[in-house]
CSV table of C-alpha atoms in Angstrom, one decimal:
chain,number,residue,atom,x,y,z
A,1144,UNK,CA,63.9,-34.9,-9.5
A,1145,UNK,CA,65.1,-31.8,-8.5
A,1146,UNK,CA,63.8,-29.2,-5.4
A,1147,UNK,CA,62.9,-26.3,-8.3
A,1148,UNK,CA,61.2,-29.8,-10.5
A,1149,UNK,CA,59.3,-30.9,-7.4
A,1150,UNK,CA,57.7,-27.1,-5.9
A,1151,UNK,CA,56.9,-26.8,-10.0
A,1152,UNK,CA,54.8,-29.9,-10.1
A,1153,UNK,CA,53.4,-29.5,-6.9
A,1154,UNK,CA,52.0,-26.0,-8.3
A,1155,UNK,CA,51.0,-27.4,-11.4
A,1156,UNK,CA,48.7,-30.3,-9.4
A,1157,UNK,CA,47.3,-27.5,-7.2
A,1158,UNK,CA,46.3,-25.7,-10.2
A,1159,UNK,CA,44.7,-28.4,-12.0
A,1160,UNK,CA,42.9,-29.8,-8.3
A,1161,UNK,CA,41.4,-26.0,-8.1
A,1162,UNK,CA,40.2,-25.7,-11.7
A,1163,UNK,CA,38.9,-29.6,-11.7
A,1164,UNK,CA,36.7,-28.4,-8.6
A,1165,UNK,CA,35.7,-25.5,-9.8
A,1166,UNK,CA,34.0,-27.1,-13.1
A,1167,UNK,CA,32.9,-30.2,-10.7
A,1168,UNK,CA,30.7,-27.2,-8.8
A,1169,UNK,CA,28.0,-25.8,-10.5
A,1170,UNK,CA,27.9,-21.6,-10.5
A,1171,UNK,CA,25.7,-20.3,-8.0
A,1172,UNK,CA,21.7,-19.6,-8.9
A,1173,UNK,CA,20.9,-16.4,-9.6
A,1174,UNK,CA,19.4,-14.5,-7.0
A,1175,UNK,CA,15.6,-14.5,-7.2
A,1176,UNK,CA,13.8,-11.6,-8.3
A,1177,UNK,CA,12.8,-9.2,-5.5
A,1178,UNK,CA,8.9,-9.5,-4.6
A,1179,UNK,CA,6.7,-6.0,-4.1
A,1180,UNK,CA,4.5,-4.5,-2.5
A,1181,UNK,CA,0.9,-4.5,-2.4
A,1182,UNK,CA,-1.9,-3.0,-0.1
A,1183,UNK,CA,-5.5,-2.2,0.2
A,1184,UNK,CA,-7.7,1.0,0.6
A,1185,UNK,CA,-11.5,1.9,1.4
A,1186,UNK,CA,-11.7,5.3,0.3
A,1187,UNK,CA,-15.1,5.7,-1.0
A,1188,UNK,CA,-17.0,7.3,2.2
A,1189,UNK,CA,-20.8,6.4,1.2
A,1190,UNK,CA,-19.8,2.9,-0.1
A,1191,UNK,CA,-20.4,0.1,2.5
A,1192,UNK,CA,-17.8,-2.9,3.5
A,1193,UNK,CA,-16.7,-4.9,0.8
A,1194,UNK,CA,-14.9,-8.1,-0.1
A,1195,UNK,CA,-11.9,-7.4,-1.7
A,1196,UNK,CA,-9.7,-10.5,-3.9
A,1197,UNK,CA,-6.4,-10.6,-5.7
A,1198,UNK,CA,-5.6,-13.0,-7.9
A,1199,UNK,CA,-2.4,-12.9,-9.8
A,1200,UNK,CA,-3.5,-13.2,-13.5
A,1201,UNK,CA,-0.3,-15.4,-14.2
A,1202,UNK,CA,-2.2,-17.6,-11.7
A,1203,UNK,CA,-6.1,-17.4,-11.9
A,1204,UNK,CA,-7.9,-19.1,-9.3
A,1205,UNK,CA,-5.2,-18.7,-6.5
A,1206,UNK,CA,-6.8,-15.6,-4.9
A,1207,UNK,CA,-5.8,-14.0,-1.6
A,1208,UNK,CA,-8.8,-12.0,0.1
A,1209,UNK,CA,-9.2,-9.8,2.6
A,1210,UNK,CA,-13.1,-9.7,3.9
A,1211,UNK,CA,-15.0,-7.2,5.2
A,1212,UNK,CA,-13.1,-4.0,4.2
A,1213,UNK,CA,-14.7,-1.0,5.7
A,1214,UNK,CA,-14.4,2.9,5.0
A,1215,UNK,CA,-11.4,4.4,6.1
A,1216,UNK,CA,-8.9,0.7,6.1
A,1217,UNK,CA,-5.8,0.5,5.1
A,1218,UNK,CA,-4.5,-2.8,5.1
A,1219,UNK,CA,-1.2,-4.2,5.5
A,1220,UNK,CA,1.6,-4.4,2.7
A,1221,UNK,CA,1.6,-7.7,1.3
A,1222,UNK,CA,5.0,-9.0,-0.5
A,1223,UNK,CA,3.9,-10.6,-3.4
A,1224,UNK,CA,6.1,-11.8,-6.6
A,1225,UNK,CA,6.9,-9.3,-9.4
A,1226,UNK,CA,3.7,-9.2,-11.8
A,1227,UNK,CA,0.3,-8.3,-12.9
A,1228,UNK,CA,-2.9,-8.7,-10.4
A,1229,UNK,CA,-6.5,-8.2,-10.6
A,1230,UNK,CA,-8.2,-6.8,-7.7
A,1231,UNK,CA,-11.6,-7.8,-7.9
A,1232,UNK,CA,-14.7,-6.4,-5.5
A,1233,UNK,CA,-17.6,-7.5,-4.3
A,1234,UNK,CA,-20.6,-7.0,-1.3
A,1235,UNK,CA,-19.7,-8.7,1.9
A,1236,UNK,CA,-20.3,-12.4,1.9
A,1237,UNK,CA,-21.0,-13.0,-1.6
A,1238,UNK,CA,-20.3,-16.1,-3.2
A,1239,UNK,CA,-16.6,-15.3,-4.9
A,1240,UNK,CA,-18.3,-16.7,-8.0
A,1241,UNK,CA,-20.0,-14.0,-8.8
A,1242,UNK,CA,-19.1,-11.3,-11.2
A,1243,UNK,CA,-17.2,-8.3,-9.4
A,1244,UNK,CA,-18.8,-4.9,-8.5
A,1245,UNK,CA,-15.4,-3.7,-9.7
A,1246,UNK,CA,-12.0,-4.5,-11.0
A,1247,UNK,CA,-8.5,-3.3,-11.9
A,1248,UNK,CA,-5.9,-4.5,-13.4
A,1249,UNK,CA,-2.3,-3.5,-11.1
A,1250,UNK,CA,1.3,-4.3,-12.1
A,1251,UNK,CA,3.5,-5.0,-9.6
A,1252,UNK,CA,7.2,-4.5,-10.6
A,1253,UNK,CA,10.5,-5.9,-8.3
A,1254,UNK,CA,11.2,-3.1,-5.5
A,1255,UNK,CA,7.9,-1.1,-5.8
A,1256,UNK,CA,4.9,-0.7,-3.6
A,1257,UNK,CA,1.2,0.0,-4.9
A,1258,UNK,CA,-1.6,0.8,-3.2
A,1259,UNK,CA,-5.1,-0.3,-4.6
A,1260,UNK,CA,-7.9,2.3,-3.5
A,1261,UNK,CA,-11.5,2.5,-3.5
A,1262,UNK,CA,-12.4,6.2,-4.5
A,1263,UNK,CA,-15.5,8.6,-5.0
A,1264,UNK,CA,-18.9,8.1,-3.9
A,1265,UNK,CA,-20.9,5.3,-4.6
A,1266,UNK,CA,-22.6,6.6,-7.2
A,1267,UNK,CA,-19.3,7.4,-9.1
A,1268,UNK,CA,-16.9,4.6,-7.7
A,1269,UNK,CA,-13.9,3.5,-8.9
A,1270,UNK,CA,-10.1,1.9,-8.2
A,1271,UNK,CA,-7.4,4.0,-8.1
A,1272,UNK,CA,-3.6,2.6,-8.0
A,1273,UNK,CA,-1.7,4.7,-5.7
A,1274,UNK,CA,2.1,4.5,-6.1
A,1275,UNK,CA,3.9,4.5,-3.3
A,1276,UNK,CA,7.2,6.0,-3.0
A,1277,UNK,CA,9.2,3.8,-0.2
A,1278,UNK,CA,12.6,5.6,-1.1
A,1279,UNK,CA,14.5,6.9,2.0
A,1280,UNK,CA,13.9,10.8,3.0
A,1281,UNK,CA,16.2,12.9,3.3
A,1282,UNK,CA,18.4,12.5,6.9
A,1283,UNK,CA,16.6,14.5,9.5
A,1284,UNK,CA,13.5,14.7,7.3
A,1285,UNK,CA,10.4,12.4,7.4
A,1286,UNK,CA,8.2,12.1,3.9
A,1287,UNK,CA,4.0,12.7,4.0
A,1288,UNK,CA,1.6,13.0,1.2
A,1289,UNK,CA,-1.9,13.7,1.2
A,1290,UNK,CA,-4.9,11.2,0.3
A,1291,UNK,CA,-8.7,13.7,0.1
A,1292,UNK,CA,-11.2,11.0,0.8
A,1293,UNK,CA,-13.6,13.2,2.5
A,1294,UNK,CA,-16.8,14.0,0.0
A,1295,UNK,CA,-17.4,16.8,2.4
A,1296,UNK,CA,-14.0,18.8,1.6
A,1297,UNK,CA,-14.4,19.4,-2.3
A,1298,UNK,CA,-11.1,20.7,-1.8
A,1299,UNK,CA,-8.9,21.6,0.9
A,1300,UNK,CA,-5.8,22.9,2.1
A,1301,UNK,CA,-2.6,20.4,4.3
A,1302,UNK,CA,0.2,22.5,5.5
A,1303,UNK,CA,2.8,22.0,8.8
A,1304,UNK,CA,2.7,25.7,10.4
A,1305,UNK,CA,5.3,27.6,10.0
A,1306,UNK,CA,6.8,25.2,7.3
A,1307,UNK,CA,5.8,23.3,4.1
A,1308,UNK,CA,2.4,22.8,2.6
A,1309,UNK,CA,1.7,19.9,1.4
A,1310,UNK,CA,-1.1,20.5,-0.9
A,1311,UNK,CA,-3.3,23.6,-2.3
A,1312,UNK,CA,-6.8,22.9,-3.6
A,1313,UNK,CA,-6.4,19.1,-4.1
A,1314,UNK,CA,-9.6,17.7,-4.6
A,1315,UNK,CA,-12.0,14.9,-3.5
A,1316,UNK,CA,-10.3,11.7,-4.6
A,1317,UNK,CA,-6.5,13.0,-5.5
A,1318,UNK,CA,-3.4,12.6,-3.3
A,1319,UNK,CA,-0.8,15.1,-3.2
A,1320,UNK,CA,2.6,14.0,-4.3
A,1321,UNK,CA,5.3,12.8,-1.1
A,1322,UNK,CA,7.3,16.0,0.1
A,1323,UNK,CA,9.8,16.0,2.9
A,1324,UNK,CA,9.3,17.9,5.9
A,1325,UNK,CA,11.3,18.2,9.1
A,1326,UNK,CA,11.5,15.0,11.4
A,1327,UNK,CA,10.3,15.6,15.0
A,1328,UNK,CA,7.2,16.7,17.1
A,1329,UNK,CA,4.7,18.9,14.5
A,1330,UNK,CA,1.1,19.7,13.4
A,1331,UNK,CA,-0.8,19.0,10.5
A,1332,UNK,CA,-3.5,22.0,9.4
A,1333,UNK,CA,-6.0,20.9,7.6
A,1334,UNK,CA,-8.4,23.7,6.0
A,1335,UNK,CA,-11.3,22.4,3.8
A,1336,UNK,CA,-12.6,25.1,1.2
A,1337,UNK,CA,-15.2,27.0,3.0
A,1338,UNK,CA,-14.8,25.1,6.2
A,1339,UNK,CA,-12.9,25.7,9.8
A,1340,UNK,CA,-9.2,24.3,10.3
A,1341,UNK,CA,-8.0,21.1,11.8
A,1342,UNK,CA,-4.9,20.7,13.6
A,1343,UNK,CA,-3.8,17.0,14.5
A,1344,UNK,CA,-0.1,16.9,16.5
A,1345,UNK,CA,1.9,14.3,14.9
A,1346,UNK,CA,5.4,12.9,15.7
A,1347,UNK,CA,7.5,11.9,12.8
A,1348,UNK,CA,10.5,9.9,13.2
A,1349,UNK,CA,13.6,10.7,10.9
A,1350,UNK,CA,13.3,8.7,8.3
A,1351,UNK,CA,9.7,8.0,8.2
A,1352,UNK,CA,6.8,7.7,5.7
A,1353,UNK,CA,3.6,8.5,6.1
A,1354,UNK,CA,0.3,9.0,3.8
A,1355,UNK,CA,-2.3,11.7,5.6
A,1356,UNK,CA,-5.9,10.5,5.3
A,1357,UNK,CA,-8.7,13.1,4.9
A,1358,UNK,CA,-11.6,11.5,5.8
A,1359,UNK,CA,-15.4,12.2,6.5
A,1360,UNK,CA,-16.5,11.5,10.0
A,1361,UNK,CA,-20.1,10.3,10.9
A,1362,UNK,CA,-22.3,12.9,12.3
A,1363,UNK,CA,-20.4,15.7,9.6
A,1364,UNK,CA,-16.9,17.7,9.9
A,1365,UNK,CA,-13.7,16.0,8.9
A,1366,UNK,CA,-11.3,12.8,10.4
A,1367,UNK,CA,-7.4,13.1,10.0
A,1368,UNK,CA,-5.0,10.2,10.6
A,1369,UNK,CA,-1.6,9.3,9.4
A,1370,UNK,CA,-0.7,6.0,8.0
A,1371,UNK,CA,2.5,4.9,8.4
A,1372,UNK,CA,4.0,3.5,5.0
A,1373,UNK,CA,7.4,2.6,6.1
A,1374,UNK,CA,9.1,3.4,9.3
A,1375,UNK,CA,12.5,3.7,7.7
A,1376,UNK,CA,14.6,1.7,4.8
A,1377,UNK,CA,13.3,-1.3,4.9
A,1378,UNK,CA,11.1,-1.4,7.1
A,1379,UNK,CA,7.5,-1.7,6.3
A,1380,UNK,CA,4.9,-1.5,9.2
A,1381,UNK,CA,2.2,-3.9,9.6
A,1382,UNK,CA,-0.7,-1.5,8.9
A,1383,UNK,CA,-1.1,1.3,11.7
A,1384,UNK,CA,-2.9,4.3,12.3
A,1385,UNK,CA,-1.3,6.7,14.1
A,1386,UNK,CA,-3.8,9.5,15.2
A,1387,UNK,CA,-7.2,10.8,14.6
A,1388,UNK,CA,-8.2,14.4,14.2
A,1389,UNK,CA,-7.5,16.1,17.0
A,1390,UNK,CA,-4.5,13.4,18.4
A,1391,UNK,CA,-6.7,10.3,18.9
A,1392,UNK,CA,-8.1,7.9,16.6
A,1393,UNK,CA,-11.5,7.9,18.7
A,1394,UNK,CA,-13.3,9.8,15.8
A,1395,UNK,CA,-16.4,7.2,15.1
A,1396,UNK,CA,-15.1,5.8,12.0
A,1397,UNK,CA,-15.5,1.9,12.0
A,1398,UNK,CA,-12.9,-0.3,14.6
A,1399,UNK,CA,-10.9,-1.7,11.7
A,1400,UNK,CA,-10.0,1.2,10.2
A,1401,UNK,CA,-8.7,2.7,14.0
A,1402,UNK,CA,-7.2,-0.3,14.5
A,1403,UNK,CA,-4.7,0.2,11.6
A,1404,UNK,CA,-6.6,-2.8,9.9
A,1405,UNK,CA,-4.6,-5.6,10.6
A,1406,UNK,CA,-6.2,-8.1,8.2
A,1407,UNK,CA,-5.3,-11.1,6.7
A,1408,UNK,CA,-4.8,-12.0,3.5
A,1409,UNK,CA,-5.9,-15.5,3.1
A,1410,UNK,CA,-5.0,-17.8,0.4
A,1411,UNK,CA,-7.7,-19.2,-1.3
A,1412,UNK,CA,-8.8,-21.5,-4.8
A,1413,UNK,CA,-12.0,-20.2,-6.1
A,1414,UNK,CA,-12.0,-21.4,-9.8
A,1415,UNK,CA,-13.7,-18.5,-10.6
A,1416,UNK,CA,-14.4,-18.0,-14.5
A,1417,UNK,CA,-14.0,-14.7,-16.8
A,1418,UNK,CA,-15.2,-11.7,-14.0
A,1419,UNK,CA,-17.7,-9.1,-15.4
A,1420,UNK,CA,-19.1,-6.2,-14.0
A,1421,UNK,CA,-21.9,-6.9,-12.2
A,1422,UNK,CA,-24.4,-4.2,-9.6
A,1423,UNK,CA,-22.6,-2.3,-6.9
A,1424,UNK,CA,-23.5,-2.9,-3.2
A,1425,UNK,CA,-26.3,-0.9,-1.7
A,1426,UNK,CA,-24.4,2.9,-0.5
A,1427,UNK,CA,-24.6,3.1,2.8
């Protein structure tokens, strides 16, 4: 056999080795589907602590709960799998078989985050899904929107001085859509209709996302504090308040909610049945 016969068949094995291995080897899995996002809100300023359990309706009976959420907390994001969850209410300490004080129904798609908040007075209470727009800002910008949760600002005024407002008139139990605003050392004015102003210093980091709670604070007048969504692409905090009205977060308003509410969302099995509506906690 010849040099030119020998490099031929030589090429001719390699090839058929290569393709042999390639149908010996399976293709690779398909990456899994990206989880999202989900959090907690107590929003509702006359409405005591509550028990709060989700419980992915794919799955029913494997509940995660977080206990004991009190007015103005804002829990942690949670990554959960892409799908639909019921968030389900009820007093502090009662037996998870009981029928819910309240419940919502919240899809959770790949990539998104949602928040789940408590809203209005007790008398008119209700779950509100909040979408939450993690997308990067624009370089050298930073992204806020407003949440009114104070009943005792029917509507009120957000603006950075000298520079953009962030909302005009937005009532008890709306937020304001996300707006970009300049990255860097600032203030936050906050005028309730009728009422004095507020002005809470805030730093924002570049690339930052924050939701600005309006809150009411015990005794009368109003709490500010931002709440840091996402500190930058990717990366989503572990609940956090930044500041209270006025630059501290000493405003009165229960520990968990200064603390940034750091809860934990414990797995549970309740074997709950079919949830109905059922009395609402006594207001507070």
């Amino acid at each position: 056999m010849t040099a030119t016969r020998l490099a031929a068949a030589g090429r001719l094995l390699a090839v058929t080795a290569l393709t042999a291995a390639a149908l010996a080897c399976p293709a690779p899995a398909a990456r899994a589907a990206e989880g999202g996002l989900l959090r907690l809100a107590h929003l509702s300023p006359d409405t005591p602590a509550v028990d709060v359990y989700v419980d992915p309706v794919a799955a029913p009976g494997d509940e995660r709960v977080v206990p004991a959420v009190a007015y103005g907390t804002v829990s942690d994001y949670q990554d959960v799998p892409p799908g639909s969850y019921a968030v389900s209410v009820r007093p502090v300490g009662a037996d998870p078989a009981t029928p819910p004080v309240l419940s919502a129904t919240v899809q959770v798609d790949a990539d998104s985050a949602r928040t789940v908040a408590g809203v209005g007075t007790f008398a008119d209470l209700g779950l509100e899904v909040l979408d939450d727009d993690l997308t990067p800002p624009a370089a050298g910008s930073a992204r806020l929107r407003v949440v009114a949760a104070a009943a005792g600002a029917p509507t009120l005024d957000v603006a950075v001085p000298g520079g953009p407002v962030l909302a005009t008139g937005l009532a008890f139990t709306d937020t304001s859509a996300y707006l970009d605003v300049p990255a860097g050392a600032t203030a936050l004015t906050v005028t309730p209709a009728g009422g004095p102003a507020t002005e809470l210093p805030v730093e924002l980091t570049a690339g930052s996302i924050h939701s600005v709670l309006v809150l009411d604070r015990p005794g009368g007048g109003l709490a500010v504090r931002t709440v840091l969504d996402a500190a930058g692409p990717g990366v989503v905090p572990a609940g956090g308040v930044e500041a209270g009205a006025g630059g501290t977060a000493d405003d009165g308003l229960p520990l968990p909610a200064v603390a940034g509410a750091v809860l934990v969302w414990a797995a549970t099995r309740t074997g709950a049945g079919r949830r109905r509506h059922g009395a609402r906690p006594g207001p507070r």
